[in-house]
């Protein structure tokens, strides 16, 4: 692959963190497969499409390829991976970011007072990340190198928007650990890493801050750009010692300091450890296999 740009897949990249990550990887020259369900404006309550993101990837210096894919549909996920392998012959970076997020997730009330559909973020989030990784891993394990990254948050270790959100993020962290164990046991040079992102400059959060300024006043001046995790993914993949992070859950802001990656206004974003008191999980070494 000496002359081939790294090949990345970013799921759920019509908008939000996925869009930012895809464009950031594009700025490093990657070929980025941008997946999601939104193909035209109006397909979702928030603006953004896979085609718009793919154009931004190309404009940033990479090669954006939009692929309509419902991450909750196993057949579509299988077709996505087959397409990437057929066209590129490899997958270097997989960013599992797709998640079913309803606007009602952050509404007032307890979990039983909200639509039961908020639980879909466990299936289109945890399970979809597993299925996408399952299809990609069989190719990545045969390569010289690969990175599977999950977009998580400290909400896996403190209350945040209720049990569906918490189960989703905690599931991603544990899945990265267990996938990392399997990659290590197979002797594959593939790292599975879960990254805790901070409060991001996504369309959704910016709208929430505008509509409920008092509720989110504490976030002023602390936001992390939506693309920051994309630069972290590139740094991880480019790190000759990438495997030291295999199976770990890391705080993105702290990893950024380690790699010297600044963000908004040329500053390092604050660690989520500050304010929340949450620390990434440390799992036991005991193994049943």
mmCIF file of C-alpha atoms in Angstrom:
data_model
loop_
_atom_site.group_PDB
_atom_site.id
_atom_site.type_symbol
_atom_site.label_atom_id
_atom_site.label_comp_id
_atom_site.label_asym_id
_atom_site.label_seq_id
_atom_site.Cartn_x
_atom_site.Cartn_y
_atom_site.Cartn_z
ATOM 1 C CA UNK A 1 0.000 0.000 0.000
ATOM 2 C CA UNK A 2 3.029 2.274 -0.308
ATOM 3 C CA UNK A 3 1.442 4.471 -2.973
ATOM 4 C CA UNK A 4 -2.168 4.053 -1.864
ATOM 5 C CA UNK A 5 -3.756 6.640 0.431
ATOM 6 C CA UNK A 6 -5.102 5.136 3.653
ATOM 7 C CA UNK A 7 -8.666 3.900 3.291
ATOM 8 C CA UNK A 8 -11.142 4.877 5.996
ATOM 9 C CA UNK A 9 -14.801 4.196 6.673
ATOM 10 C CA UNK A 10 -16.753 6.588 8.891
ATOM 11 C CA UNK A 11 -20.281 5.450 9.727
ATOM 12 C CA UNK A 12 -23.017 7.910 10.586
ATOM 13 C CA UNK A 13 -21.191 10.708 8.805
ATOM 14 C CA UNK A 14 -24.026 12.788 7.367
ATOM 15 C CA UNK A 15 -23.567 15.256 10.195
ATOM 16 C CA UNK A 16 -22.220 15.685 13.692
ATOM 17 C CA UNK A 17 -19.089 13.935 14.891
ATOM 18 C CA UNK A 18 -19.077 11.578 11.926
ATOM 19 C CA UNK A 19 -19.011 14.424 9.464
ATOM 20 C CA UNK A 20 -16.220 16.173 11.363
ATOM 21 C CA UNK A 21 -14.152 12.999 11.662
ATOM 22 C CA UNK A 22 -14.547 12.195 7.962
ATOM 23 C CA UNK A 23 -13.443 15.668 6.886
ATOM 24 C CA UNK A 24 -10.499 15.597 9.299
ATOM 25 C CA UNK A 25 -9.320 12.280 7.851
ATOM 26 C CA UNK A 26 -9.735 13.796 4.403
ATOM 27 C CA UNK A 27 -7.410 16.620 5.395
ATOM 28 C CA UNK A 28 -4.738 13.962 5.940
ATOM 29 C CA UNK A 29 -5.216 12.633 2.426
ATOM 30 C CA UNK A 30 -7.371 9.608 3.235
ATOM 31 C CA UNK A 31 -9.881 7.997 0.952
ATOM 32 C CA UNK A 32 -12.980 8.169 3.143
ATOM 33 C CA UNK A 33 -16.160 6.186 2.681
ATOM 34 C CA UNK A 34 -18.883 8.366 4.165
ATOM 35 C CA UNK A 35 -21.901 6.325 5.228
ATOM 36 C CA UNK A 36 -25.322 7.208 6.530
ATOM 37 C CA UNK A 37 -28.989 7.292 5.579
ATOM 38 C CA UNK A 38 -29.397 10.981 4.690
ATOM 39 C CA UNK A 39 -29.060 11.483 0.956
ATOM 40 C CA UNK A 40 -30.947 14.749 0.643
ATOM 41 C CA UNK A 41 -31.739 17.616 2.984
ATOM 42 C CA UNK A 42 -34.908 16.909 4.896
ATOM 43 C CA UNK A 43 -34.198 13.204 5.342
ATOM 44 C CA UNK A 44 -33.516 13.926 9.026
ATOM 45 C CA UNK A 45 -34.494 16.545 11.584
ATOM 46 C CA UNK A 46 -30.955 17.955 11.486
ATOM 47 C CA UNK A 47 -29.197 19.262 8.353
ATOM 48 C CA UNK A 48 -26.534 17.238 6.530
ATOM 49 C CA UNK A 49 -26.163 14.486 3.928
ATOM 50 C CA UNK A 50 -23.574 11.861 3.056
ATOM 51 C CA UNK A 51 -23.001 13.564 -0.290
ATOM 52 C CA UNK A 52 -22.294 16.942 1.287
ATOM 53 C CA UNK A 53 -19.824 15.355 3.707
ATOM 54 C CA UNK A 54 -18.111 13.435 0.898
ATOM 55 C CA UNK A 55 -17.635 16.692 -1.010
ATOM 56 C CA UNK A 56 -16.115 18.293 2.087
ATOM 57 C CA UNK A 57 -13.733 15.352 2.451
ATOM 58 C CA UNK A 58 -12.527 15.880 -1.110
ATOM 59 C CA UNK A 59 -12.277 19.636 -0.647
ATOM 60 C CA UNK A 60 -10.151 19.025 2.459
ATOM 61 C CA UNK A 61 -7.598 17.114 0.386
ATOM 62 C CA UNK A 62 -8.846 13.535 0.511
ATOM 63 C CA UNK A 63 -11.227 11.506 -1.613
ATOM 64 C CA UNK A 64 -14.757 11.356 -0.289
ATOM 65 C CA UNK A 65 -17.040 8.527 -1.401
ATOM 66 C CA UNK A 66 -20.657 8.619 -0.250
ATOM 67 C CA UNK A 67 -22.377 5.280 0.340
ATOM 68 C CA UNK A 68 -25.974 5.138 1.506
ATOM 69 C CA UNK A 69 -25.992 2.590 4.304
ATOM 70 C CA UNK A 70 -28.385 1.985 7.178
ATOM 71 C CA UNK A 71 -26.040 0.675 9.858
ATOM 72 C CA UNK A 72 -28.975 -1.094 11.458
ATOM 73 C CA UNK A 73 -29.388 -3.300 8.378
ATOM 74 C CA UNK A 74 -26.906 -6.181 8.405
ATOM 75 C CA UNK A 75 -27.197 -6.754 4.665
ATOM 76 C CA UNK A 76 -26.384 -3.128 3.878
ATOM 77 C CA UNK A 77 -23.378 -3.240 6.223
ATOM 78 C CA UNK A 78 -22.090 -6.403 4.531
ATOM 79 C CA UNK A 79 -22.532 -4.760 1.125
ATOM 80 C CA UNK A 80 -20.628 -1.678 2.302
ATOM 81 C CA UNK A 81 -17.577 -3.669 3.400
ATOM 82 C CA UNK A 82 -17.696 -5.755 0.215
ATOM 83 C CA UNK A 83 -17.758 -2.561 -1.865
ATOM 84 C CA UNK A 84 -14.773 -1.039 -0.071
ATOM 85 C CA UNK A 85 -12.721 -4.230 -0.441
ATOM 86 C CA UNK A 86 -13.678 -4.571 -4.106
ATOM 87 C CA UNK A 87 -12.728 -0.968 -4.867
ATOM 88 C CA UNK A 88 -9.730 -0.470 -2.546
ATOM 89 C CA UNK A 89 -8.542 -3.937 -1.544
ATOM 90 C CA UNK A 90 -8.179 -2.984 2.119
ATOM 91 C CA UNK A 91 -9.603 -1.044 5.072
ATOM 92 C CA UNK A 92 -7.114 0.885 7.178
ATOM 93 C CA UNK A 93 -9.345 2.836 9.548
ATOM 94 C CA UNK A 94 -12.894 2.009 10.620
ATOM 95 C CA UNK A 95 -14.678 4.625 12.714
ATOM 96 C CA UNK A 96 -17.841 3.199 14.277
ATOM 97 C CA UNK A 97 -19.871 6.324 14.884
ATOM 98 C CA UNK A 98 -23.387 5.501 13.629
ATOM 99 C CA UNK A 99 -26.044 5.821 16.308
ATOM 100 C CA UNK A 100 -29.821 6.246 16.373
ATOM 101 C CA UNK A 101 -30.343 9.494 18.284
ATOM 102 C CA UNK A 102 -33.841 10.877 18.764
ATOM 103 C CA UNK A 103 -34.424 14.527 19.583
ATOM 104 C CA UNK A 104 -36.400 13.350 22.630
ATOM 105 C CA UNK A 105 -33.286 11.763 24.170
ATOM 106 C CA UNK A 106 -32.370 15.017 25.915
ATOM 107 C CA UNK A 107 -35.956 16.026 26.736
ATOM 108 C CA UNK A 108 -36.952 16.449 30.401
ATOM 109 C CA UNK A 109 -38.319 13.400 32.194
ATOM 110 C CA UNK A 110 -37.335 9.896 33.165
ATOM 111 C CA UNK A 111 -36.562 7.168 30.632
ATOM 112 C CA UNK A 112 -40.070 5.648 30.806
ATOM 113 C CA UNK A 113 -41.595 9.049 30.046
ATOM 114 C CA UNK A 114 -39.782 9.233 26.704
ATOM 115 C CA UNK A 115 -40.437 7.204 23.536
ATOM 116 C CA UNK A 116 -39.266 3.605 23.816
ATOM 117 C CA UNK A 117 -37.488 4.169 20.490
ATOM 118 C CA UNK A 118 -34.668 5.954 22.333
ATOM 119 C CA UNK A 119 -33.472 2.412 23.059
ATOM 120 C CA UNK A 120 -32.653 2.044 19.368
ATOM 121 C CA UNK A 121 -29.285 3.641 20.074
ATOM 122 C CA UNK A 122 -28.273 0.354 21.654
ATOM 123 C CA UNK A 123 -28.962 -1.557 18.437
ATOM 124 C CA UNK A 124 -27.898 1.182 16.013
ATOM 125 C CA UNK A 125 -24.804 1.950 18.019
ATOM 126 C CA UNK A 126 -23.498 -1.044 19.928
ATOM 127 C CA UNK A 127 -24.776 -3.882 17.761
ATOM 128 C CA UNK A 128 -24.217 -2.065 14.490
ATOM 129 C CA UNK A 129 -20.653 -1.300 15.577
ATOM 130 C CA UNK A 130 -20.131 -4.988 16.271
ATOM 131 C CA UNK A 131 -21.548 -6.069 12.912
ATOM 132 C CA UNK A 132 -19.528 -3.517 10.943
ATOM 133 C CA UNK A 133 -16.367 -4.496 12.802
ATOM 134 C CA UNK A 134 -17.145 -8.208 12.293
ATOM 135 C CA UNK A 135 -17.195 -7.739 8.539
ATOM 136 C CA UNK A 136 -14.160 -5.449 8.477
ATOM 137 C CA UNK A 137 -11.993 -7.382 10.961
ATOM 138 C CA UNK A 138 -11.598 -10.466 8.756
ATOM 139 C CA UNK A 139 -9.914 -8.235 6.176
ATOM 140 C CA UNK A 140 -8.007 -6.004 8.571
ATOM 141 C CA UNK A 141 -6.523 -8.955 10.476
ATOM 142 C CA UNK A 142 -4.830 -10.125 7.260
ATOM 143 C CA UNK A 143 -3.314 -6.727 6.538
ATOM 144 C CA UNK A 144 -0.113 -5.154 7.780
ATOM 145 C CA UNK A 145 -2.042 -2.720 9.973
ATOM 146 C CA UNK A 146 -5.489 -1.455 10.933
ATOM 147 C CA UNK A 147 -7.450 0.654 13.397
ATOM 148 C CA UNK A 148 -11.009 0.172 14.665
ATOM 149 C CA UNK A 149 -12.190 3.220 16.572
ATOM 150 C CA UNK A 150 -15.389 3.763 18.548
ATOM 151 C CA UNK A 151 -16.756 7.220 19.358
ATOM 152 C CA UNK A 152 -17.706 7.104 23.020
ATOM 153 C CA UNK A 153 -18.062 9.537 25.909
ATOM 154 C CA UNK A 154 -17.673 9.797 29.688
ATOM 155 C CA UNK A 155 -21.428 9.148 29.770
ATOM 156 C CA UNK A 156 -20.391 5.495 29.973
ATOM 157 C CA UNK A 157 -19.201 6.181 33.518
ATOM 158 C CA UNK A 158 -21.651 8.818 34.775
ATOM 159 C CA UNK A 159 -25.353 9.456 34.270
ATOM 160 C CA UNK A 160 -26.031 11.136 30.937
ATOM 161 C CA UNK A 161 -29.419 11.300 29.188
ATOM 162 C CA UNK A 162 -30.561 8.045 30.774
ATOM 163 C CA UNK A 163 -29.920 4.283 30.565
ATOM 164 C CA UNK A 164 -30.058 3.908 26.775
ATOM 165 C CA UNK A 165 -27.260 6.428 26.258
ATOM 166 C CA UNK A 166 -25.244 4.992 29.122
ATOM 167 C CA UNK A 167 -25.600 1.411 27.912
ATOM 168 C CA UNK A 168 -24.607 2.472 24.406
ATOM 169 C CA UNK A 169 -21.387 4.174 25.480
ATOM 170 C CA UNK A 170 -20.435 1.569 28.089
ATOM 171 C CA UNK A 171 -21.010 -1.124 25.477
ATOM 172 C CA UNK A 172 -18.642 0.562 23.049
ATOM 173 C CA UNK A 173 -15.891 0.822 25.649
ATOM 174 C CA UNK A 174 -16.138 -2.857 26.608
ATOM 175 C CA UNK A 175 -16.403 -3.916 22.977
ATOM 176 C CA UNK A 176 -13.146 -2.140 22.174
ATOM 177 C CA UNK A 177 -11.472 -3.996 25.036
ATOM 178 C CA UNK A 178 -12.751 -7.402 23.962
ATOM 179 C CA UNK A 179 -12.073 -6.846 20.276
ATOM 180 C CA UNK A 180 -8.591 -5.720 21.213
ATOM 181 C CA UNK A 181 -8.093 -8.976 23.096
ATOM 182 C CA UNK A 182 -9.090 -10.998 20.036
ATOM 183 C CA UNK A 183 -6.832 -8.955 17.746
ATOM 184 C CA UNK A 184 -3.914 -9.473 20.143
ATOM 185 C CA UNK A 185 -4.603 -13.195 20.479
ATOM 186 C CA UNK A 186 -4.627 -13.493 16.692
ATOM 187 C CA UNK A 187 -1.304 -11.683 16.430
ATOM 188 C CA UNK A 188 -2.939 -9.050 14.226
ATOM 189 C CA UNK A 189 -1.502 -5.552 14.041
ATOM 190 C CA UNK A 190 -4.979 -4.096 14.460
ATOM 191 C CA UNK A 191 -5.906 -1.847 17.375
ATOM 192 C CA UNK A 192 -9.422 -1.416 18.752
ATOM 193 C CA UNK A 193 -9.753 1.852 20.656
ATOM 194 C CA UNK A 194 -12.718 3.649 22.226
ATOM 195 C CA UNK A 195 -12.360 7.425 22.412
ATOM 196 C CA UNK A 196 -14.226 9.594 24.875
ATOM 197 C CA UNK A 197 -15.123 12.721 22.976
ATOM 198 C CA UNK A 198 -15.876 15.977 24.746
ATOM 199 C CA UNK A 199 -18.882 18.232 24.203
ATOM 200 C CA UNK A 200 -18.704 18.822 20.459
ATOM 201 C CA UNK A 201 -19.502 21.650 18.092
ATOM 202 C CA UNK A 202 -22.116 19.521 16.359
ATOM 203 C CA UNK A 203 -25.266 20.886 14.787
ATOM 204 C CA UNK A 204 -27.364 19.218 17.483
ATOM 205 C CA UNK A 205 -25.475 20.570 20.500
ATOM 206 C CA UNK A 206 -25.143 24.054 19.049
ATOM 207 C CA UNK A 207 -28.904 24.111 18.528
ATOM 208 C CA UNK A 208 -29.503 22.881 22.076
ATOM 209 C CA UNK A 209 -27.189 25.556 23.489
ATOM 210 C CA UNK A 210 -29.037 28.217 21.522
ATOM 211 C CA UNK A 211 -32.461 27.009 22.631
ATOM 212 C CA UNK A 212 -31.541 26.325 26.285
ATOM 213 C CA UNK A 213 -28.689 28.727 27.099
ATOM 214 C CA UNK A 214 -29.051 28.429 30.871
ATOM 215 C CA UNK A 215 -28.967 24.637 30.832
ATOM 216 C CA UNK A 216 -25.775 24.530 28.784
ATOM 217 C CA UNK A 217 -24.046 27.710 29.967
ATOM 218 C CA UNK A 218 -21.361 25.601 31.673
ATOM 219 C CA UNK A 219 -20.143 24.421 28.272
ATOM 220 C CA UNK A 220 -19.158 27.869 27.034
ATOM 221 C CA UNK A 221 -15.479 27.898 26.101
ATOM 222 C CA UNK A 222 -15.043 24.157 26.684
ATOM 223 C CA UNK A 223 -16.273 22.700 23.385
ATOM 224 C CA UNK A 224 -14.251 20.305 21.273
ATOM 225 C CA UNK A 225 -14.489 20.579 17.497
ATOM 226 C CA UNK A 226 -16.504 17.875 15.754
ATOM 227 C CA UNK A 227 -13.426 16.909 13.749
ATOM 228 C CA UNK A 228 -10.957 16.614 16.622
ATOM 229 C CA UNK A 229 -11.404 12.855 16.978
ATOM 230 C CA UNK A 230 -10.622 12.471 13.271
ATOM 231 C CA UNK A 231 -7.192 13.992 13.837
ATOM 232 C CA UNK A 232 -6.735 11.647 16.800
ATOM 233 C CA UNK A 233 -7.650 8.686 14.598
ATOM 234 C CA UNK A 234 -5.000 9.760 12.108
ATOM 235 C CA UNK A 235 -2.399 10.185 14.866
ATOM 236 C CA UNK A 236 -3.199 6.739 16.239
ATOM 237 C CA UNK A 237 -2.990 5.071 12.843
ATOM 238 C CA UNK A 238 0.289 6.877 12.085
ATOM 239 C CA UNK A 239 1.838 5.973 15.444
ATOM 240 C CA UNK A 240 4.474 3.199 15.093
ATOM 241 C CA UNK A 241 3.469 2.200 18.623
ATOM 242 C CA UNK A 242 -0.258 2.221 17.925
ATOM 243 C CA UNK A 243 -0.751 -1.176 19.547
ATOM 244 C CA UNK A 244 -0.001 0.205 23.013
ATOM 245 C CA UNK A 245 -3.507 1.661 22.849
ATOM 246 C CA UNK A 246 -5.164 -1.567 21.704
ATOM 247 C CA UNK A 247 -8.195 -2.432 23.814
ATOM 248 C CA UNK A 248 -8.105 0.851 25.685
ATOM 249 C CA UNK A 249 -10.714 3.497 26.330
ATOM 250 C CA UNK A 250 -8.966 6.863 26.124
ATOM 251 C CA UNK A 251 -10.022 10.427 26.802
ATOM 252 C CA UNK A 252 -9.672 12.184 23.474
ATOM 253 C CA UNK A 253 -8.480 15.460 24.959
ATOM 254 C CA UNK A 254 -5.727 13.681 26.904
ATOM 255 C CA UNK A 255 -4.657 11.666 23.865
ATOM 256 C CA UNK A 256 -4.534 14.920 21.928
ATOM 257 C CA UNK A 257 -2.127 16.388 24.444
ATOM 258 C CA UNK A 258 0.024 13.285 24.154
ATOM 259 C CA UNK A 259 0.215 13.754 20.390
ATOM 260 C CA UNK A 260 0.414 17.565 20.568
ATOM 261 C CA UNK A 261 -2.832 18.117 18.660
ATOM 262 C CA UNK A 262 -4.480 21.440 19.419
ATOM 263 C CA UNK A 263 -8.054 22.339 18.569
ATOM 264 C CA UNK A 264 -10.255 25.439 18.627
ATOM 265 C CA UNK A 265 -8.271 28.694 18.775
ATOM 266 C CA UNK A 266 -5.059 26.663 18.850
ATOM 267 C CA UNK A 267 -5.791 25.341 22.325
ATOM 268 C CA UNK A 268 -5.946 21.853 23.796
ATOM 269 C CA UNK A 269 -9.543 20.937 24.673
ATOM 270 C CA UNK A 270 -10.233 20.299 28.358
ATOM 271 C CA UNK A 271 -10.265 16.707 29.584
ATOM 272 C CA UNK A 272 -13.670 15.323 30.488
ATOM 273 C CA UNK A 273 -12.000 14.097 33.657
ATOM 274 C CA UNK A 274 -12.250 17.712 34.790
ATOM 275 C CA UNK A 275 -15.734 18.474 36.019
ATOM 276 C CA UNK A 276 -17.198 14.965 35.644
ATOM 277 C CA UNK A 277 -14.662 13.107 37.735
ATOM 278 C CA UNK A 278 -15.150 10.174 35.369
ATOM 279 C CA UNK A 279 -12.197 7.987 34.475
ATOM 280 C CA UNK A 280 -11.948 5.433 31.658
ATOM 281 C CA UNK A 281 -12.768 1.874 32.732
ATOM 282 C CA UNK A 282 -9.999 -0.516 33.676
ATOM 283 C CA UNK A 283 -10.991 -4.091 32.948
ATOM 284 C CA UNK A 284 -9.609 -7.183 34.657
ATOM 285 C CA UNK A 285 -6.921 -9.207 32.915
ATOM 286 C CA UNK A 286 -8.730 -12.461 33.728
ATOM 287 C CA UNK A 287 -9.852 -14.147 30.527
ATOM 288 C CA UNK A 288 -12.263 -16.975 29.704
ATOM 289 C CA UNK A 289 -11.840 -18.216 26.165
#
